[in-house]
Amino acid sequence: MLAFVIRRILQSIAVMVSVALIAFVMFRFVGDPVNQMVGVDTPQAEVERLRASLGLNDPTLVQFGRFLWNALHFDFGVSYQFRMPVTKLLAERAPATLELALTAALFALVVGGVMGVYCALRRDSWLARLFQAVSLIGVSLPTFLIGILLIYLFAVILGWLPSNGRGQVVKIGDWWTTGLLTISGLKALVLPAITLGLFQMTLIMRLVRAEMMEVMRTDYIKFAKARGLRTRAIHFGHALKNTLIPVITIAGLQLGSIIAFAIITETVFNWPGMGLLFLKAVQNVDIPIMAAYLMLIGFLFVTINLMVDLAYGFVDPRLRVSMRT
């Protein structure tokens, strides 16, 4: 097990170096950041001094080595737009994005799992057909359109929920803020969380349904029924447990996707998270923020994949034995 973890960590390091190289190369040619920091009347000498202070005149290998070394120390430089350390900017926006992403993931996993199990066990009922119709809608409609429709229905017509912002938040510790402890914060979280998690919910529902129906046709389920085990024990103690491996894979990868692609949802609902900050950075060619965001997303994906691989061993003992070899 330890050797497996070490191999995965080494692979993760290689992936992160590759992500750093992609981020460095991609954003190095996205535009000249100096043009975004100076005016048209700025003397050329001042422009060259600024370029030298940013290290843009150094050789490419030197710049990449400095970028890697600073990234290891969580130092991504100073934002060209906000004139603040990028790490501080991301730390201020991270609670909003993580709170939204985790809520959306929990919504997708719980609601999608329950709907998938019900559709597999009661596949001929009218409610199961309704769930499948909802899943088709969730897969077909783009995220921004779902958000706009929810805003129009629940914020404009009914007036039940706010259409933008994070609501009132409570500060916990030095930098963490949460809206889960206030009524306005909870209301503000509902629409963006549903918008962000709806697509993942439909994927999980359809996956659980397909895997559950496949498992219910296996021989050991038939033997369990022949032995006279209770229906609940067969469905949830045997069938559902054996559907968890692909569900864990999809749920883990989708959590990373939720965080990475929360940009659209945060833009529609004006949610003050890292995604909205990244979008502003793209508009203003703020390379330090863009590179730091890509590195952060890569790190989250690598970490989640490692946790998913380790979770396999707890779900299926056969995989735990193979990890030791």
Short mmCIF file of C-alpha atoms in Angstrom, two decimals:
data_model
loop_
_atom_site.label_atom_id
_atom_site.label_comp_id
_atom_site.label_asym_id
_atom_site.label_seq_id
_atom_site.Cartn_x
_atom_site.Cartn_y
_atom_site.Cartn_z
CA MET A 1 0.00 0.00 0.00
CA LEU A 2 2.86 2.36 0.86
CA ALA A 3 4.59 1.62 -2.45
CA PHE A 4 1.34 2.34 -4.29
CA VAL A 5 1.00 5.70 -2.52
CA ILE A 6 4.63 6.59 -3.29
CA ARG A 7 4.14 5.75 -6.98
CA ARG A 8 1.02 7.88 -7.12
CA ILE A 9 2.81 10.80 -5.43
CA LEU A 10 5.69 10.62 -7.92
CA GLN A 11 3.22 10.54 -10.80
CA SER A 12 1.41 13.50 -9.28
CA ILE A 13 4.65 15.49 -9.11
CA ALA A 14 5.31 14.76 -12.78
CA VAL A 15 1.79 15.90 -13.67
CA MET A 16 2.18 19.12 -11.70
CA VAL A 17 5.48 19.92 -13.45
CA SER A 18 3.73 19.36 -16.79
CA VAL A 19 0.87 21.63 -15.74
CA ALA A 20 3.36 24.29 -14.67
CA LEU A 21 5.10 24.07 -18.06
CA ILE A 22 1.77 24.38 -19.90
CA ALA A 23 0.73 27.33 -17.75
CA PHE A 24 4.07 29.06 -18.25
CA VAL A 25 4.18 28.57 -22.02
CA MET A 26 0.50 29.33 -22.59
CA PHE A 27 0.36 32.55 -20.61
CA ARG A 28 3.78 33.75 -21.73
CA PHE A 29 2.39 34.29 -25.22
CA VAL A 30 -1.13 35.40 -24.30
CA GLY A 31 -0.16 39.06 -24.44
CA ASP A 32 2.21 41.65 -23.08
CA PRO A 33 1.24 42.39 -19.46
CA VAL A 34 3.25 45.62 -19.45
CA ASN A 35 0.78 47.15 -21.88
CA GLN A 36 -1.98 46.57 -19.34
CA MET A 37 -0.02 48.25 -16.56
CA VAL A 38 1.08 51.46 -18.24
CA GLY A 39 -0.65 54.20 -20.12
CA VAL A 40 -0.12 55.37 -23.65
CA ASP A 41 1.89 58.36 -22.43
CA THR A 42 4.31 56.33 -20.30
CA PRO A 43 7.95 56.95 -21.32
CA GLN A 44 9.73 54.03 -22.96
CA ALA A 45 12.41 54.08 -20.26
CA GLU A 46 9.75 53.53 -17.59
CA VAL A 47 8.29 50.68 -19.65
CA GLU A 48 11.68 48.97 -19.92
CA ARG A 49 12.32 49.44 -16.20
CA LEU A 50 9.00 47.81 -15.38
CA ARG A 51 9.69 44.95 -17.77
CA ALA A 52 13.06 44.34 -16.14
CA SER A 53 11.58 44.44 -12.63
CA LEU A 54 9.06 41.76 -13.65
CA GLY A 55 11.84 39.58 -15.03
CA LEU A 56 10.37 39.55 -18.54
CA ASN A 57 13.75 40.20 -20.15
CA ASP A 58 15.36 37.09 -18.64
CA PRO A 59 15.88 33.93 -20.74
CA THR A 60 12.88 31.60 -20.97
CA LEU A 61 14.49 28.79 -18.94
CA VAL A 62 15.38 31.23 -16.19
CA GLN A 63 11.82 32.52 -16.07
CA PHE A 64 10.40 28.97 -15.95
CA GLY A 65 12.82 27.91 -13.23
CA ARG A 66 11.90 30.97 -11.18
CA PHE A 67 8.21 30.24 -11.77
CA LEU A 68 8.59 26.64 -10.51
CA TRP A 69 10.62 27.68 -7.47
CA ASN A 70 8.14 30.36 -6.49
CA ALA A 71 5.20 27.98 -7.05
CA LEU A 72 6.75 25.50 -4.61
CA HIS A 73 6.65 28.28 -2.02
CA PHE A 74 3.09 29.28 -2.99
CA ASP A 75 4.42 32.54 -4.35
CA PHE A 76 2.83 33.48 -7.68
CA GLY A 77 3.92 37.07 -7.72
CA VAL A 78 1.88 40.24 -7.65
CA SER A 79 -1.28 40.78 -9.66
CA TYR A 80 -0.77 43.24 -12.49
CA GLN A 81 -4.34 44.51 -12.11
CA PHE A 82 -4.88 44.60 -8.34
CA ARG A 83 -1.23 45.23 -7.32
CA MET A 84 -1.62 42.64 -4.54
CA PRO A 85 0.00 39.22 -3.96
CA VAL A 86 -1.84 36.60 -6.00
CA THR A 87 -1.81 34.14 -3.09
CA LYS A 88 -3.68 36.64 -0.93
CA LEU A 89 -6.23 37.30 -3.68
CA LEU A 90 -6.90 33.58 -4.15
CA ALA A 91 -7.11 33.02 -0.40
CA GLU A 92 -9.76 35.72 -0.14
CA ARG A 93 -11.81 34.18 -2.97
CA ALA A 94 -11.21 30.50 -2.16
CA PRO A 95 -13.87 30.16 0.61
CA ALA A 96 -16.63 31.31 -1.74
CA THR A 97 -15.62 28.90 -4.52
CA LEU A 98 -15.02 25.93 -2.22
CA GLU A 99 -18.29 26.49 -0.39
CA LEU A 100 -20.19 26.63 -3.67
CA ALA A 101 -18.37 23.63 -5.17
CA LEU A 102 -18.75 21.38 -2.12
CA THR A 103 -22.44 22.24 -1.78
CA ALA A 104 -23.01 21.53 -5.47
CA ALA A 105 -21.08 18.25 -5.22
CA LEU A 106 -23.06 17.17 -2.15
CA PHE A 107 -26.30 18.03 -3.92
CA ALA A 108 -25.26 16.08 -7.03
CA LEU A 109 -24.06 13.03 -5.09
CA VAL A 110 -26.98 12.71 -2.67
CA VAL A 111 -29.83 13.63 -5.00
CA GLY A 112 -28.31 11.85 -8.01
CA GLY A 113 -27.56 8.72 -5.99
CA VAL A 114 -31.06 8.52 -4.52
CA MET A 115 -32.68 9.12 -7.91
CA GLY A 116 -30.43 6.54 -9.57
CA VAL A 117 -31.21 3.84 -7.00
CA TYR A 118 -34.94 4.54 -7.26
CA CYS A 119 -34.88 4.44 -11.07
CA ALA A 120 -33.04 1.10 -10.97
CA LEU A 121 -35.37 -0.54 -8.44
CA ARG A 122 -38.62 1.04 -9.70
CA ARG A 123 -37.74 1.57 -13.35
CA ASP A 124 -41.32 1.14 -14.59
CA SER A 125 -42.89 3.69 -12.26
CA TRP A 126 -44.02 7.13 -13.43
CA LEU A 127 -41.66 8.83 -10.96
CA ALA A 128 -38.67 6.97 -12.43
CA ARG A 129 -39.66 8.14 -15.89
CA LEU A 130 -39.95 11.69 -14.57
CA PHE A 131 -36.45 11.46 -13.07
CA GLN A 132 -35.03 10.27 -16.38
CA ALA A 133 -36.74 13.13 -18.20
CA VAL A 134 -35.21 15.59 -15.71
CA SER A 135 -31.80 14.00 -16.27
CA LEU A 136 -32.10 14.55 -20.02
CA ILE A 137 -32.90 18.21 -19.42
CA GLY A 138 -29.93 18.56 -17.07
CA VAL A 139 -27.56 17.03 -19.61
CA SER A 140 -28.90 18.95 -22.61
CA LEU A 141 -29.16 22.51 -21.31
CA PRO A 142 -25.96 24.57 -20.88
CA THR A 143 -25.06 25.76 -17.42
CA PHE A 144 -25.53 29.47 -18.08
CA LEU A 145 -29.03 28.88 -19.49
CA ILE A 146 -30.03 26.82 -16.44
CA GLY A 147 -28.81 29.63 -14.20
CA ILE A 148 -30.72 32.28 -16.13
CA LEU A 149 -33.92 30.20 -16.05
CA LEU A 150 -33.61 29.64 -12.30
CA ILE A 151 -33.02 33.35 -11.72
CA TYR A 152 -36.04 34.25 -13.82
CA LEU A 153 -38.30 31.77 -12.01
CA PHE A 154 -37.21 31.98 -8.38
CA ALA A 155 -35.78 35.51 -8.21
CA VAL A 156 -37.78 37.54 -10.73
CA ILE A 157 -41.22 35.88 -10.82
CA LEU A 158 -41.52 34.29 -7.36
CA GLY A 159 -39.03 36.51 -5.52
CA TRP A 160 -38.05 33.72 -3.16
CA LEU A 161 -34.26 33.74 -3.63
CA PRO A 162 -31.61 36.37 -4.48
CA SER A 163 -30.21 36.45 -7.99
CA ASN A 164 -26.62 37.52 -7.30
CA GLY A 165 -23.99 37.89 -4.63
CA ARG A 166 -23.11 35.73 -1.67
CA GLY A 167 -25.38 37.28 0.94
CA GLN A 168 -24.24 37.99 4.48
CA VAL A 169 -21.12 36.08 5.49
CA VAL A 170 -19.47 35.32 8.81
CA LYS A 171 -15.70 35.44 9.22
CA ILE A 172 -14.10 32.39 10.82
CA GLY A 173 -10.44 32.65 11.73
CA ASP A 174 -8.06 34.92 9.87
CA TRP A 175 -9.26 34.41 6.28
CA TRP A 176 -12.14 31.95 6.02
CA THR A 177 -15.62 33.34 5.46
CA THR A 178 -18.86 31.39 5.19
CA GLY A 179 -22.47 32.15 4.36
CA LEU A 180 -23.73 28.85 5.78
CA LEU A 181 -24.32 30.45 9.17
CA THR A 182 -26.67 33.18 7.96
CA ILE A 183 -30.12 33.05 6.40
CA SER A 184 -29.21 35.37 3.52
CA GLY A 185 -26.05 33.35 2.86
CA LEU A 186 -28.00 30.09 2.65
CA LYS A 187 -30.58 31.64 0.34
CA ALA A 188 -27.87 33.06 -1.92
CA LEU A 189 -26.23 29.62 -2.15
CA VAL A 190 -29.29 27.68 -3.34
CA LEU A 191 -29.56 28.78 -6.98
CA PRO A 192 -25.84 28.73 -7.89
CA ALA A 193 -25.34 25.36 -6.16
CA ILE A 194 -28.23 23.79 -8.08
CA THR A 195 -27.02 25.35 -11.33
CA LEU A 196 -23.49 24.10 -10.84
CA GLY A 197 -24.45 20.63 -9.60
CA LEU A 198 -27.34 19.80 -11.93
CA PHE A 199 -25.20 18.44 -14.75
CA GLN A 200 -23.15 16.30 -12.36
CA MET A 201 -26.33 15.12 -10.65
CA THR A 202 -27.71 13.78 -13.91
CA LEU A 203 -24.46 11.96 -14.69
CA ILE A 204 -24.39 10.32 -11.27
CA MET A 205 -28.08 9.40 -11.47
CA ARG A 206 -27.70 7.69 -14.84
CA LEU A 207 -24.48 5.97 -13.77
CA VAL A 208 -25.97 4.64 -10.52
CA ARG A 209 -29.08 3.46 -12.37
CA ALA A 210 -27.09 1.61 -15.04
CA GLU A 211 -24.65 0.02 -12.58
CA MET A 212 -27.42 -0.93 -10.15
CA MET A 213 -29.46 -2.62 -12.88
CA GLU A 214 -26.37 -4.50 -14.04
CA VAL A 215 -25.53 -5.70 -10.54
CA MET A 216 -29.12 -6.81 -9.87
CA ARG A 217 -28.78 -9.32 -12.75
CA THR A 218 -25.65 -10.99 -11.38
CA ASP A 219 -25.60 -14.50 -9.92
CA TYR A 220 -24.68 -13.57 -6.37
CA ILE A 221 -27.74 -11.33 -6.11
CA LYS A 222 -29.87 -14.27 -7.26
CA PHE A 223 -28.18 -16.49 -4.65
CA ALA A 224 -28.84 -13.87 -1.98
CA LYS A 225 -32.52 -13.86 -2.90
CA ALA A 226 -32.57 -17.67 -2.86
CA ARG A 227 -31.09 -17.67 0.64
CA GLY A 228 -34.00 -15.59 1.83
CA LEU A 229 -32.14 -12.37 2.66
CA ARG A 230 -34.24 -9.32 3.21
CA THR A 231 -34.85 -7.12 0.21
CA ARG A 232 -33.27 -4.09 1.90
CA ALA A 233 -30.11 -6.07 2.69
CA ILE A 234 -29.86 -7.26 -0.91
CA HIS A 235 -30.41 -3.83 -2.43
CA PHE A 236 -28.26 -1.72 -0.12
CA GLY A 237 -25.88 -4.20 1.51
CA HIS A 238 -24.85 -6.04 -1.66
CA ALA A 239 -26.06 -4.37 -4.86
CA LEU A 240 -25.45 -0.73 -3.98
CA LYS A 241 -22.05 -1.41 -2.44
CA ASN A 242 -20.83 -2.99 -5.67
CA THR A 243 -21.90 0.02 -7.72
CA LEU A 244 -19.78 2.44 -5.69
CA ILE A 245 -16.45 2.01 -7.53
CA PRO A 246 -17.47 3.76 -10.79
CA VAL A 247 -19.56 6.21 -8.78
CA ILE A 248 -16.53 7.13 -6.65
CA THR A 249 -14.49 7.68 -9.81
CA ILE A 250 -17.07 9.94 -11.42
CA ALA A 251 -17.85 11.80 -8.18
CA GLY A 252 -14.17 12.46 -7.51
CA LEU A 253 -13.42 13.71 -11.00
CA GLN A 254 -16.62 15.74 -11.10
CA LEU A 255 -15.63 17.53 -7.87
CA GLY A 256 -12.52 18.76 -9.61
CA SER A 257 -14.59 19.70 -12.64
CA ILE A 258 -17.06 21.60 -10.48
CA ILE A 259 -14.26 23.70 -9.01
CA ALA A 260 -12.56 24.21 -12.37
CA PHE A 261 -15.69 25.12 -14.31
CA ALA A 262 -17.41 27.18 -11.66
CA ILE A 263 -16.41 30.20 -13.75
CA ILE A 264 -19.68 30.24 -15.68
CA THR A 265 -21.86 29.89 -12.60
CA GLU A 266 -19.92 32.53 -10.68
CA THR A 267 -20.26 34.88 -13.63
CA VAL A 268 -24.02 34.37 -13.99
CA PHE A 269 -24.67 34.86 -10.27
CA ASN A 270 -21.86 37.38 -9.67
CA TRP A 271 -20.47 34.97 -7.07
CA PRO A 272 -17.26 36.42 -5.57
CA GLY A 273 -15.09 33.34 -6.08
CA MET A 274 -11.88 32.35 -7.79
CA GLY A 275 -13.63 31.67 -11.09
CA LEU A 276 -14.87 35.24 -11.39
CA LEU A 277 -11.40 36.47 -10.44
CA PHE A 278 -9.87 34.29 -13.17
CA LEU A 279 -12.28 35.67 -15.76
CA LYS A 280 -11.31 39.23 -14.87
CA ALA A 281 -7.66 38.21 -15.08
CA VAL A 282 -8.19 36.89 -18.62
CA GLN A 283 -9.85 40.12 -19.66
CA ASN A 284 -6.94 42.16 -18.29
CA VAL A 285 -4.11 39.73 -19.24
CA ASP A 286 -3.21 39.33 -15.56
CA ILE A 287 -0.77 36.47 -16.10
CA PRO A 288 0.14 35.77 -12.41
CA ILE A 289 -3.51 35.15 -11.50
CA MET A 290 -4.12 33.04 -14.61
CA ALA A 291 -1.06 30.86 -14.00
CA ALA A 292 -1.80 30.48 -10.28
CA TYR A 293 -5.41 29.48 -10.97
CA LEU A 294 -4.36 26.83 -13.48
CA MET A 295 -1.77 25.46 -11.05
CA LEU A 296 -4.35 25.37 -8.28
CA ILE A 297 -6.86 23.49 -10.44
CA GLY A 298 -4.17 21.02 -11.48
CA PHE A 299 -3.21 20.46 -7.86
CA LEU A 300 -6.86 19.87 -6.91
CA PHE A 301 -7.33 17.32 -9.71
CA VAL A 302 -4.16 15.47 -8.76
CA THR A 303 -5.10 15.40 -5.07
CA ILE A 304 -8.65 14.25 -5.78
CA ASN A 305 -7.43 11.48 -8.09
CA LEU A 306 -5.06 10.25 -5.38
CA MET A 307 -7.87 10.23 -2.83
CA VAL A 308 -10.14 8.37 -5.26
CA ASP A 309 -7.47 5.71 -5.85
CA LEU A 310 -7.06 5.23 -2.10
CA ALA A 311 -10.82 5.08 -1.62
CA TYR A 312 -10.99 2.12 -3.98
CA GLY A 313 -9.18 0.00 -1.43
CA PHE A 314 -11.75 0.69 1.25
CA VAL A 315 -14.67 -0.11 -1.05
CA ASP A 316 -13.34 -3.26 -2.75
CA PRO A 317 -10.97 -5.57 -0.80
CA ARG A 318 -9.78 -7.13 -4.06
CA LEU A 319 -8.31 -3.81 -5.15
CA ARG A 320 -6.69 -3.38 -1.76
CA VAL A 321 -4.84 -6.67 -2.31
CA SER A 322 -3.74 -5.63 -5.80
CA MET A 323 -2.37 -2.34 -4.46
CA ARG A 324 -0.01 -4.24 -2.20
CA THR A 325 1.52 -6.15 -5.09
#
